[in-house]
XYZ file of C-alpha atoms in Angstrom:
711
model
C -26.586 40.373 47.794
C -24.507 42.657 45.632
C -21.384 40.637 46.386
C -23.168 37.363 45.702
C -24.429 38.632 42.371
C -20.916 39.747 41.453
C -19.529 36.346 42.378
C -22.150 34.586 40.285
C -21.372 36.848 37.333
C -17.643 36.127 37.688
C -18.241 32.378 37.872
C -20.442 32.463 34.772
C -17.842 34.531 32.932
C -15.042 32.190 34.026
C -17.017 29.131 32.932
C -17.774 30.672 29.555
C -14.131 31.613 28.949
C -13.007 28.158 30.040
C -15.462 26.459 27.677
C -14.341 28.697 24.834
C -10.689 27.911 25.488
C -11.435 24.210 25.653
C -13.073 24.454 22.271
C -10.302 26.606 20.877
C -7.396 24.570 22.294
C -7.651 21.599 19.869
C -7.904 23.990 16.929
C -4.800 25.826 18.126
C -2.960 22.536 18.546
C -4.044 21.390 15.066
C -3.056 24.712 13.495
C 0.319 24.413 15.198
C 0.653 20.865 13.805
C -0.067 22.085 10.269
C 2.542 24.804 10.681
C 5.156 22.386 12.007
C 4.526 19.914 9.174
C 4.772 22.573 6.458
C 7.873 24.040 8.106
C 9.377 20.581 7.673
C 8.125 19.779 4.156
C 7.841 23.282 2.661
C 4.691 22.055 0.907
C 1.035 21.307 1.466
C 0.997 17.836 2.998
C -1.667 15.160 3.320
C -1.290 12.094 5.518
C -3.553 9.036 5.591
C -3.487 6.232 8.162
C -5.499 3.479 9.866
C -6.877 4.211 13.327
C -7.922 1.364 15.629
C -11.530 1.578 16.809
C -11.755 -1.815 18.557
C -9.558 -3.655 21.024
C -7.984 -5.704 18.186
C -4.731 -4.329 16.800
C -2.231 -5.765 14.311
C 0.825 -4.095 12.844
C -0.374 -4.808 9.287
C -3.993 -3.800 10.141
C -5.477 -6.740 8.274
C -8.676 -7.194 10.294
C -11.857 -5.082 10.148
C -10.995 -3.110 13.271
C -10.083 0.355 11.982
C -11.221 3.674 10.613
C -9.494 5.389 7.686
C -8.145 8.767 8.817
C -6.643 11.725 6.966
C -4.904 14.998 7.795
C -4.463 17.907 5.360
C -2.269 20.805 6.472
C -4.531 23.198 4.547
C -7.596 21.944 6.440
C -5.823 21.886 9.786
C -7.794 19.078 11.389
C -7.912 15.249 11.223
C -10.883 13.841 9.317
C -12.500 10.418 9.313
C -12.510 9.453 5.633
C -14.154 6.047 6.148
C -15.867 5.270 9.443
C -14.980 2.086 11.265
C -14.826 -0.639 12.044
C -13.535 -1.565 8.566
C -10.437 -3.106 7.050
C -8.292 -0.355 5.501
C -4.877 -1.927 5.019
C -1.995 -0.261 3.145
C -3.693 3.070 2.293
C -2.294 5.316 -0.455
C -3.162 8.816 -1.627
C -3.525 9.034 -5.401
C -0.739 10.954 -7.178
C -3.022 13.964 -7.708
C -3.791 14.104 -3.961
C -7.559 13.907 -4.503
C -8.484 10.356 -3.453
C -7.427 7.481 -1.217
C -6.952 3.842 -2.231
C -7.064 1.160 0.457
C -7.644 -2.574 0.915
C -10.327 -4.661 2.534
C -7.958 -7.475 3.436
C -10.525 -10.165 4.406
C -12.496 -9.623 1.167
C -9.393 -9.121 -1.052
C -10.982 -5.992 -2.490
C -9.444 -2.631 -3.384
C -11.533 0.480 -2.698
C -11.152 4.108 -3.758
C -12.764 7.071 -2.003
C -12.598 10.862 -2.276
C -10.564 12.689 0.370
C -13.882 14.044 1.665
C -15.120 10.481 2.289
C -17.623 10.660 -0.566
C -17.939 8.434 -3.634
C -16.534 5.279 -2.073
C -16.511 2.479 -4.649
C -14.924 -0.875 -5.356
C -11.958 -0.429 -7.691
C -10.905 -4.041 -8.334
C -10.395 -7.453 -6.766
C -6.961 -8.008 -5.324
C -4.597 -6.205 -2.948
C -3.332 -2.702 -3.792
C 0.437 -2.472 -3.319
C 1.247 1.063 -4.478
C 0.236 3.941 -6.758
C 2.198 5.534 -9.602
C 1.877 8.342 -12.136
C 3.319 7.859 -15.610
C 5.612 10.887 -16.104
C 5.158 10.795 -19.895
C 1.330 10.687 -19.981
C 0.162 11.804 -16.542
C -1.978 8.656 -16.251
C -2.381 7.320 -12.708
C -1.997 3.600 -11.981
C -2.471 1.257 -9.050
C -0.256 -1.827 -8.716
C -2.052 -4.793 -7.159
C -1.328 -8.433 -6.389
C -3.889 -11.183 -6.848
C -4.058 -11.723 -3.068
C -2.045 -10.394 -0.108
C 1.396 -11.983 -0.377
C 0.360 -13.184 -3.833
C 2.156 -14.561 -6.876
C 1.039 -12.135 -9.614
C 1.298 -8.336 -9.734
C -0.634 -6.355 -12.324
C -1.142 -2.651 -12.777
C -4.474 -0.971 -13.522
C -5.421 2.507 -14.688
C -7.140 4.082 -11.692
C -9.816 5.659 -13.893
C -10.272 2.539 -16.083
C -9.326 -0.541 -14.039
C -11.044 -3.191 -16.173
C -7.884 -4.351 -17.965
C -4.716 -5.142 -16.043
C -1.141 -5.290 -17.356
C 1.176 -8.012 -16.070
C 4.040 -6.597 -14.011
C 5.488 -9.586 -12.126
C 4.794 -13.326 -11.797
C 8.207 -14.922 -11.277
C 7.907 -15.337 -7.508
C 5.700 -14.525 -4.589
C 5.723 -10.888 -3.528
C 5.014 -9.416 -0.113
C 2.561 -6.591 0.590
C 5.508 -4.137 0.465
C 6.009 -3.158 -3.172
C 6.701 0.176 -4.825
C 7.755 1.473 -8.237
C 10.437 4.007 -9.185
C 9.347 7.263 -10.797
C 10.153 6.034 -14.322
C 8.319 2.732 -13.755
C 11.309 0.577 -14.715
C 12.040 -0.902 -11.280
C 10.093 -2.251 -8.350
C 11.269 -2.738 -4.791
C 9.999 -5.118 -2.140
C 10.381 -8.683 -0.910
C 10.327 -11.487 -3.489
C 9.216 -13.149 -1.243
C 9.891 -12.197 2.362
C 12.610 -12.018 3.669
C 14.438 -11.650 0.321
C 14.530 -7.872 -0.025
C 15.636 -6.292 -3.269
C 14.797 -4.763 -6.631
C 13.275 -6.165 -9.835
C 13.392 -4.711 -13.336
C 9.940 -4.155 -14.812
C 8.004 -5.589 -16.400
C 8.796 -9.137 -15.234
C 12.573 -8.833 -15.476
C 15.326 -9.978 -13.139
C 15.419 -9.880 -9.342
C 18.501 -8.619 -7.512
C 18.579 -9.416 -3.812
C 20.019 -6.654 -1.619
C 19.499 -8.071 1.851
C 17.193 -9.854 4.254
C 14.417 -7.971 6.022
C 10.878 -6.650 5.900
C 9.070 -3.349 5.214
C 11.079 -2.893 2.018
C 10.630 0.012 -0.371
C 12.234 1.625 -3.416
C 12.540 5.403 -3.608
C 9.741 7.324 -5.381
C 12.248 9.172 -7.614
C 14.763 7.798 -10.125
C 17.684 7.484 -7.722
C 16.746 3.774 -7.265
C 17.636 3.977 -3.575
C 16.156 1.164 -1.535
C 15.703 0.317 2.131
C 14.412 -2.490 4.309
C 13.740 -2.675 8.041
C 16.349 -4.357 10.224
C 15.604 -6.997 12.839
C 15.302 -4.790 15.920
C 12.834 -2.426 14.226
C 15.029 0.504 15.228
C 16.923 0.972 11.955
C 16.526 0.668 8.229
C 19.323 -0.450 5.932
C 19.602 2.057 3.072
C 21.200 1.155 -0.286
C 22.167 3.230 -3.294
C 21.434 2.068 -6.839
C 22.548 -1.506 -7.437
C 22.782 -2.331 -3.730
C 25.870 -0.163 -3.251
C 26.909 1.830 -0.166
C 24.648 0.114 2.372
C 24.307 2.032 5.666
C 22.074 1.749 8.718
C 19.768 4.678 9.525
C 18.067 4.966 12.906
C 14.335 5.680 12.603
C 13.134 5.671 16.228
C 14.854 8.720 17.701
C 11.868 11.068 17.406
C 10.561 12.463 20.714
C 7.849 10.028 21.707
C 9.514 7.046 20.052
C 12.557 7.430 22.301
C 14.462 4.467 20.924
C 11.603 1.993 21.422
C 11.333 0.791 17.821
C 9.240 1.805 14.805
C 7.079 -0.012 12.282
C 6.127 0.341 8.595
C 8.619 2.966 7.422
C 7.004 4.236 4.224
C 8.509 6.660 1.755
C 6.212 9.580 1.016
C 5.513 10.904 -2.486
C 8.689 12.982 -1.990
C 11.983 11.110 -1.611
C 13.143 13.280 1.318
C 10.293 12.266 3.652
C 8.971 9.097 5.277
C 6.329 8.078 7.807
C 6.631 5.527 10.603
C 4.377 4.226 13.386
C 5.497 3.501 16.921
C 6.733 2.838 19.452
C 6.818 -0.750 18.284
C 8.630 -2.402 21.182
C 6.561 -0.947 24.034
C 3.390 -3.030 24.600
C 2.122 -0.517 27.167
C 1.975 2.357 24.679
C -0.008 2.225 21.453
C 1.265 3.469 18.098
C 1.314 7.087 16.949
C 2.244 8.445 13.497
C 5.500 10.322 12.848
C 6.739 12.196 9.766
C 10.505 12.369 9.247
C 12.947 14.013 6.836
C 16.111 12.395 5.478
C 19.243 14.511 5.313
C 20.600 15.487 1.892
C 22.870 12.443 1.648
C 20.301 9.962 2.987
C 22.556 8.960 5.843
C 20.171 9.882 8.671
C 16.746 11.294 9.532
C 17.523 14.838 10.628
C 14.075 16.047 11.763
C 10.729 14.672 12.973
C 7.148 15.823 13.521
C 4.697 13.772 15.598
C 1.435 13.705 13.641
C -0.878 11.932 16.084
C -0.810 11.858 19.876
C -3.530 9.486 21.019
C -2.207 7.262 23.821
C -5.381 5.174 23.911
C -5.647 4.652 20.133
C -3.647 2.413 17.816
C -2.546 4.462 14.761
C -0.608 2.686 12.026
C 0.233 2.326 8.354
C 0.600 5.985 7.348
C 1.442 7.469 3.950
C 2.249 11.122 3.240
C 1.584 13.021 0.025
C 3.365 16.316 -0.643
C 1.976 18.756 -3.188
C 4.380 19.131 -6.114
C 6.655 22.114 -5.773
C 6.537 25.309 -7.785
C 7.804 24.866 -11.367
C 11.000 26.569 -12.499
C 11.619 28.270 -15.836
C 15.070 27.777 -17.381
C 16.310 30.057 -20.160
C 17.937 28.856 -22.336
C 16.852 25.225 -21.753
C 20.293 23.928 -22.834
C 23.841 25.173 -23.471
C 26.296 24.249 -26.226
C 30.031 24.966 -26.136
C 32.194 24.645 -29.256
C 35.990 24.754 -29.035
C 38.655 24.583 -31.745
C 41.265 21.829 -32.205
C 43.413 23.406 -29.499
C 40.469 23.254 -27.065
C 40.312 27.020 -26.860
C 37.301 29.290 -27.160
C 34.410 30.452 -25.022
C 34.262 28.213 -21.919
C 31.752 30.107 -19.758
C 27.985 30.341 -20.218
C 24.967 31.115 -18.053
C 21.288 30.226 -17.763
C 18.610 32.187 -15.948
C 16.288 30.381 -13.513
C 13.004 32.020 -12.497
C 9.911 31.034 -10.537
C 6.648 32.853 -11.113
C 4.735 31.594 -8.075
C 7.123 32.452 -5.252
C 10.547 33.732 -4.375
C 13.446 31.274 -4.503
C 15.050 31.160 -1.079
C 17.955 28.994 -2.162
C 19.094 26.861 -5.086
C 21.399 23.864 -5.172
C 22.959 22.892 -8.495
C 24.847 19.715 -9.370
C 26.912 18.838 -12.432
C 27.087 15.263 -13.714
C 30.569 15.611 -15.275
C 33.959 16.597 -13.797
C 34.730 18.873 -16.773
C 31.717 21.076 -15.982
C 31.459 23.189 -12.831
C 28.326 25.147 -11.936
C 27.414 27.762 -9.347
C 24.181 29.605 -8.538
C 23.831 33.240 -7.520
C 20.936 35.604 -7.310
C 18.145 36.945 -5.115
C 14.385 36.555 -4.997
C 12.680 35.127 -8.095
C 15.587 35.165 -10.557
C 18.839 33.257 -10.238
C 21.870 32.951 -12.498
C 23.617 29.612 -12.936
C 27.164 29.970 -14.239
C 28.507 27.009 -16.260
C 32.248 26.702 -16.753
C 33.941 24.115 -18.996
C 37.435 22.803 -18.247
C 38.671 21.012 -21.434
C 42.234 20.452 -20.228
C 41.846 16.665 -19.901
C 39.562 16.181 -22.916
C 40.340 15.027 -26.457
C 38.476 16.110 -29.570
C 34.918 14.834 -29.755
C 31.429 15.287 -28.352
C 30.604 15.437 -24.644
C 27.362 15.863 -22.720
C 26.487 16.605 -19.097
C 23.367 17.442 -17.123
C 22.866 20.085 -14.475
C 20.298 19.333 -11.754
C 18.559 22.172 -9.911
C 16.941 21.585 -6.522
C 15.405 23.690 -3.767
C 12.833 23.378 -1.006
C 9.344 23.898 -2.346
C 10.551 23.597 -5.953
C 10.177 20.882 -8.552
C 13.687 19.511 -9.325
C 14.666 20.118 -12.938
C 17.602 19.484 -15.233
C 19.108 20.965 -18.349
C 21.746 19.660 -20.754
C 25.176 21.099 -21.488
C 26.876 19.948 -24.695
C 30.532 20.330 -25.645
C 32.260 19.841 -29.019
C 36.046 19.956 -29.398
C 37.091 20.025 -33.043
C 39.710 17.712 -34.586
C 40.334 15.270 -37.447
C 37.949 12.301 -37.667
C 39.243 9.188 -35.890
C 37.727 5.791 -35.245
C 36.255 6.085 -31.775
C 33.994 3.083 -31.205
C 32.569 -0.119 -32.654
C 28.825 -0.739 -32.569
C 27.423 -4.245 -33.110
C 23.796 -4.784 -34.082
C 21.623 -6.378 -32.994
C 22.897 -5.773 -29.463
C 21.060 -8.919 -28.360
C 20.200 -11.878 -30.539
C 17.562 -14.448 -29.612
C 17.169 -17.541 -31.756
C 16.239 -21.207 -31.662
C 18.543 -24.170 -31.986
C 19.750 -24.565 -35.557
C 18.799 -21.044 -36.634
C 21.204 -18.422 -37.971
C 21.536 -14.686 -37.440
C 23.374 -11.921 -39.292
C 25.374 -9.459 -37.164
C 26.626 -6.091 -38.425
C 29.455 -3.901 -37.110
C 29.794 -0.189 -37.743
C 32.567 2.222 -36.891
C 31.813 5.573 -35.299
C 34.173 8.530 -35.005
C 34.405 10.865 -32.037
C 31.659 13.082 -33.497
C 29.095 10.304 -33.891
C 29.561 9.940 -37.641
C 30.220 6.668 -39.469
C 33.856 5.701 -39.918
C 35.398 2.982 -42.148
C 35.789 -0.289 -40.262
C 37.160 -3.805 -40.672
C 36.584 -6.195 -37.782
C 37.418 -9.660 -36.582
C 34.415 -11.637 -35.324
C 34.466 -14.082 -32.443
C 31.760 -16.027 -30.585
C 32.093 -17.567 -27.129
C 30.102 -20.692 -28.023
C 26.832 -22.058 -29.331
C 27.922 -22.097 -32.969
C 30.203 -20.468 -35.498
C 30.445 -16.980 -36.970
C 31.894 -16.074 -40.359
C 34.226 -13.215 -41.213
C 31.134 -11.339 -42.440
C 29.329 -11.733 -39.079
C 26.939 -14.543 -40.051
C 26.279 -16.757 -37.017
C 25.058 -20.346 -37.393
C 23.833 -22.279 -34.352
C 25.445 -25.638 -33.693
C 22.570 -26.913 -31.534
C 23.785 -25.852 -28.089
C 21.522 -23.765 -25.890
C 22.386 -21.035 -23.408
C 23.812 -17.508 -23.352
C 26.862 -16.609 -25.433
C 28.709 -13.489 -26.565
C 29.513 -12.246 -30.060
C 32.458 -9.828 -30.235
C 33.621 -7.542 -33.037
C 37.188 -6.184 -32.717
C 38.494 -3.323 -34.877
C 41.548 -4.529 -36.854
C 43.046 -1.037 -36.959
C 42.599 -0.490 -33.206
C 42.297 -3.815 -31.323
C 41.365 -1.974 -28.143
C 38.046 -1.004 -29.728
C 35.511 -3.812 -29.371
C 31.774 -4.226 -28.947
C 29.910 -7.245 -27.669
C 26.422 -8.534 -28.357
C 24.621 -11.032 -26.170
C 23.327 -14.166 -27.841
C 20.582 -16.367 -26.359
C 19.850 -19.737 -27.938
C 16.821 -21.562 -26.631
C 15.102 -24.866 -27.293
C 11.924 -22.958 -28.052
C 8.389 -24.195 -27.756
C 7.548 -27.795 -28.506
C 4.061 -29.218 -29.105
C 3.589 -32.854 -28.074
C -0.172 -33.177 -28.674
C -2.222 -33.595 -30.803
C -0.230 -36.295 -32.604
C 0.076 -37.258 -36.240
C -2.748 -39.462 -37.507
C -5.199 -38.899 -34.637
C -8.912 -38.517 -35.461
C -11.418 -36.519 -33.441
C -15.167 -35.961 -33.664
C -16.917 -32.633 -33.146
C -17.751 -32.486 -29.443
C -14.627 -34.396 -28.373
C -11.975 -32.794 -26.152
C -8.680 -32.173 -27.925
C -5.742 -31.617 -25.582
C -3.071 -29.204 -26.771
C 0.137 -29.982 -24.884
C 3.331 -27.968 -25.116
C 6.583 -27.274 -23.313
C 8.168 -23.862 -23.033
C 11.890 -23.065 -23.149
C 11.586 -19.495 -24.389
C 13.147 -17.033 -21.921
C 10.753 -14.325 -20.791
C 7.674 -15.865 -22.427
C 4.648 -14.315 -20.699
C 1.790 -15.869 -22.659
C 0.841 -17.930 -25.692
C -1.893 -17.924 -28.312
C -3.181 -21.253 -29.648
C -4.162 -21.462 -33.303
C -5.693 -24.172 -35.492
C -5.280 -24.710 -39.232
C -7.638 -26.971 -41.217
C -5.296 -26.559 -44.216
C -2.027 -28.086 -42.975
C -0.628 -24.750 -41.835
C -1.374 -22.585 -44.873
C -3.676 -20.379 -42.758
C -4.184 -20.096 -39.009
C -7.271 -19.244 -36.949
C -7.250 -18.379 -33.240
C -8.564 -21.339 -31.264
C -8.682 -19.955 -27.723
C -11.199 -17.099 -27.795
C -9.982 -15.768 -24.435
C -6.676 -14.736 -26.000
C -3.407 -15.210 -24.147
C -2.826 -18.151 -21.846
C -0.235 -17.294 -19.189
C 1.701 -19.318 -16.608
C -0.789 -17.987 -14.047
C -3.506 -20.077 -15.767
C -2.425 -23.187 -13.916
C -5.246 -25.312 -15.287
C -4.430 -24.525 -18.928
C -0.729 -23.677 -19.121
C 0.977 -26.456 -21.052
C -2.229 -28.513 -21.305
C -5.077 -26.591 -22.931
C -8.364 -28.461 -23.477
C -10.444 -27.556 -26.525
C -14.002 -28.875 -26.825
C -14.065 -29.234 -30.606
C -16.641 -27.185 -32.467
C -17.204 -27.661 -36.173
C -16.360 -24.022 -36.892
C -14.185 -21.171 -35.658
C -14.606 -17.468 -36.095
C -11.682 -15.896 -37.962
C -11.416 -12.451 -36.348
C -8.751 -11.288 -38.770
C -10.873 -11.870 -41.892
C -14.356 -11.727 -40.281
C -15.344 -15.137 -41.591
C -16.484 -18.512 -40.282
C -14.024 -21.363 -40.871
C -15.044 -25.018 -40.775
C -12.874 -27.270 -38.645
C -13.916 -30.453 -40.513
C -10.621 -31.518 -42.017
C -8.111 -34.274 -42.695
C -5.199 -31.817 -42.642
C -5.421 -30.319 -39.156
C -2.496 -28.713 -37.339
C -2.111 -26.821 -34.061
C 0.278 -23.918 -33.521
C 1.337 -22.542 -30.130
C 3.065 -19.173 -30.444
C 4.246 -16.260 -28.343
C 1.249 -14.010 -27.784
C 3.500 -11.108 -28.794
C 3.758 -11.714 -32.524
C 6.963 -9.677 -32.694
C 8.733 -11.804 -30.061
C 10.368 -15.223 -30.548
C 8.603 -18.457 -29.733
C 6.447 -20.638 -31.992
C 5.862 -24.363 -32.469
C 3.577 -26.503 -34.666
C 2.243 -29.970 -33.962
C 3.919 -32.768 -35.937
C 2.037 -34.361 -38.823
C -1.700 -33.809 -39.281
C -4.859 -34.879 -37.459
C -8.470 -35.206 -38.590
C -11.776 -33.835 -37.331
C -15.007 -35.461 -38.530
C -18.534 -34.123 -38.239
C -20.657 -35.227 -35.339
C -24.401 -35.458 -35.004
C -26.019 -32.146 -35.956
C -22.853 -30.734 -37.487
C -22.543 -29.187 -40.897
C -19.770 -28.581 -43.384
C -19.364 -25.003 -44.487
C -16.780 -25.250 -47.252
C -19.021 -26.650 -50.012
C -19.523 -25.043 -53.373
C -22.495 -22.680 -53.300
C -25.188 -23.513 -55.944
C -25.077 -21.000 -58.785
C -28.851 -20.941 -59.226
C -29.732 -20.121 -55.591
C -29.966 -16.422 -54.828
C -28.992 -15.022 -51.409
C -31.481 -15.678 -48.615
C -33.306 -12.838 -46.914
C -32.831 -12.852 -43.116
C -34.733 -10.596 -40.731
C -34.546 -10.506 -36.920
C -37.549 -8.828 -35.298
C -39.126 -8.981 -31.820
C -37.169 -12.039 -30.737
C -37.952 -13.987 -33.936
C -35.538 -14.915 -36.675
C -37.253 -14.959 -40.107
C -35.579 -16.693 -43.048
C -36.787 -16.508 -46.653
C -35.000 -19.240 -48.611
C -35.181 -17.281 -51.836
C -37.050 -17.231 -55.103
C -35.071 -19.880 -56.944
C -35.207 -23.572 -56.381
C -37.019 -24.590 -53.236
C -34.875 -25.308 -50.197
C -35.041 -28.872 -48.950
C -33.789 -27.913 -45.465
C -33.084 -24.735 -43.467
C -31.068 -25.158 -40.245
C -29.848 -22.771 -37.541
C -26.669 -23.555 -35.546
C -24.728 -21.773 -32.855
C -21.012 -21.222 -33.416
C -20.086 -24.443 -31.602
C -22.128 -26.611 -33.953
C -25.248 -27.100 -31.825
C -28.457 -27.398 -33.864
C -31.011 -24.836 -32.624
C -33.838 -24.990 -35.188
C -34.681 -26.638 -38.514
C -37.379 -26.589 -41.221
C -37.864 -28.849 -44.269
C -39.149 -27.966 -47.759
C -40.159 -24.461 -46.758
C -39.189 -21.122 -48.145
C -40.018 -19.277 -44.922
C -39.850 -20.134 -41.220
C -39.353 -18.427 -37.839
C -37.837 -19.376 -34.489
C -39.924 -18.198 -31.573
C -38.466 -16.311 -28.621
C -34.946 -16.455 -29.971
C -32.950 -13.541 -28.507
C -29.597 -14.725 -27.075
C -26.697 -12.549 -28.347
C -23.871 -14.222 -30.242
C -22.740 -15.497 -33.629
C -25.014 -17.946 -35.479
C -24.966 -19.853 -38.752
C -27.871 -20.480 -41.124
C -27.381 -23.419 -43.499
C -29.776 -23.616 -46.481
C -29.543 -26.988 -48.280
C -30.717 -27.430 -51.861
C -30.082 -30.450 -54.039
C -26.947 -31.557 -52.228
C -25.419 -28.056 -52.016
C -25.355 -25.701 -49.059
C -25.558 -21.945 -48.676
C -24.101 -20.755 -45.362
C -24.884 -17.348 -43.898
C -23.411 -15.925 -40.670
C -25.408 -13.544 -38.481
C -24.493 -11.668 -35.311
C -27.086 -10.849 -32.666
C -25.919 -8.004 -30.427
C -26.955 -7.739 -26.774
């Protein structure tokens, strides 16, 4: 019995220890994962991805078959941010690391949710393509297309997404789209499989190659990659599509050369995520985090993030906490040498970091005449800057020094150099650098001389133009009627090697073909405004009407800009004629009843070129129930008293001559209420918000009052 009791005690103890270890083992594994990730990234790291929770899997996770998952190295365990089954395509972590943005593909809806899974809410309609933080303001944006693989990309403030800004509408765009750190370029497929880079907003597209899963780097290097056909390599390009090279992305243990899918740059340019293996149907995807080498020629290290052989994990994105800031003292260096290029050629800056020790620094100079080196221990480093002026002439020079290190925020400082000497003509500067004008117009160009120190220098030039018109010896260009792109060149007579060139664009402009001269319309008719556009880069138009033959213009389309995306209105806008328009600029009501009507279609950006006016004049006559505002007000009628109370509009026609008629209209000319030969009347249950007109008639004259009822 004693032995049996001992055996039972041992078994109970063994079972308890085993249970404890089973509970502890996943935590140990997860803690080890956090350590391995931070050893790789040298930063707190968050990763978000889609996890399959049904038997339906797709590489782009477009169905409602997934759960939204997240892993934070400071939490040390995976969390379910949004429970499945849901659609959570193309997830992104906001630039501050606090929230996740993802797409419900079937409903074409963008959602945002806290990292904790709380406060899930609809952000906007569309498909979120990427996130971006404005480096100058710190504002966070989401870039979204109208639909997956859509034709229009707009960006929205994450904290105020009501108004979108047009980014791209010149072609279809795939669901792979990202923006450089400065926001001036976007990378993706325009459309698939044309992979390349566009200038933003709505600039030119430069094709780099053919492929899918394209992405531009999250810094300002403008590197770009796209996936190659076998899904084993990406093709990496430097800025401008230069230096293309293939980089293998499926050599991580577990991928084992079996292909990878959705390579996605993290918030840090050195790191990317992939899912795989892609080419092994017997093994479902896991998530991997990789690090590019310093030259972006290979992926030199990997960490496997998930290891769930029975679960399909895909579409990951990694966010790295920004590194510790550096302090640079002084923030710039200036060297000044005499005419013989002699003087002090060595200077130093001190680099410190308050939050942690600096294990290593790498410094890079942007100019061959400046060499830099970094020395120092712990939290304070010295960067030595040495100028070599042996190949330099007198003048001004500038270079930047870039400082990098693991766990640090990259920073730069400027080094300036001045070598004294007599003033000499150094360059020619033509302004404007780009001229845009319509056929038959003229434009004045100016040329200035600059010396090697950036000061003005006397200059005589010879002007030439490559076509499109003629240019005088004083730089006055006159169009000859040709359209297209041409070049204006100014050449220094004293030094013919010094030239500057301006680009000249001559366009046909906008042309309005309807309404036509002599046409007559009645209030309530539909007037079609037809135009053709030949203005390069025109993104939207405003349509204006003038009852006074063009002496004053009033906005006709209340909705504002009409863009090429408005397929039902672009080039053929339909206006249901009202007998008045609200002039927002002067806060007045303008009657449209006229015999001198004109329509103007102009660039919505008033400071940009593009404007056209309809030929001749047209007429608008009053319809049934319409009124004419622009009559002389009777001198003996005092202003009416108007009171709105409890849904009733009360009008006292005044204490002078009795009113023969009081009428209430909406702003489109519809008669709402009327009274005859009364000084006082009310309209029952009248409460709709908007702008209304009260017309008080007396002896053939009218008094018109405008009122606004607010919601």
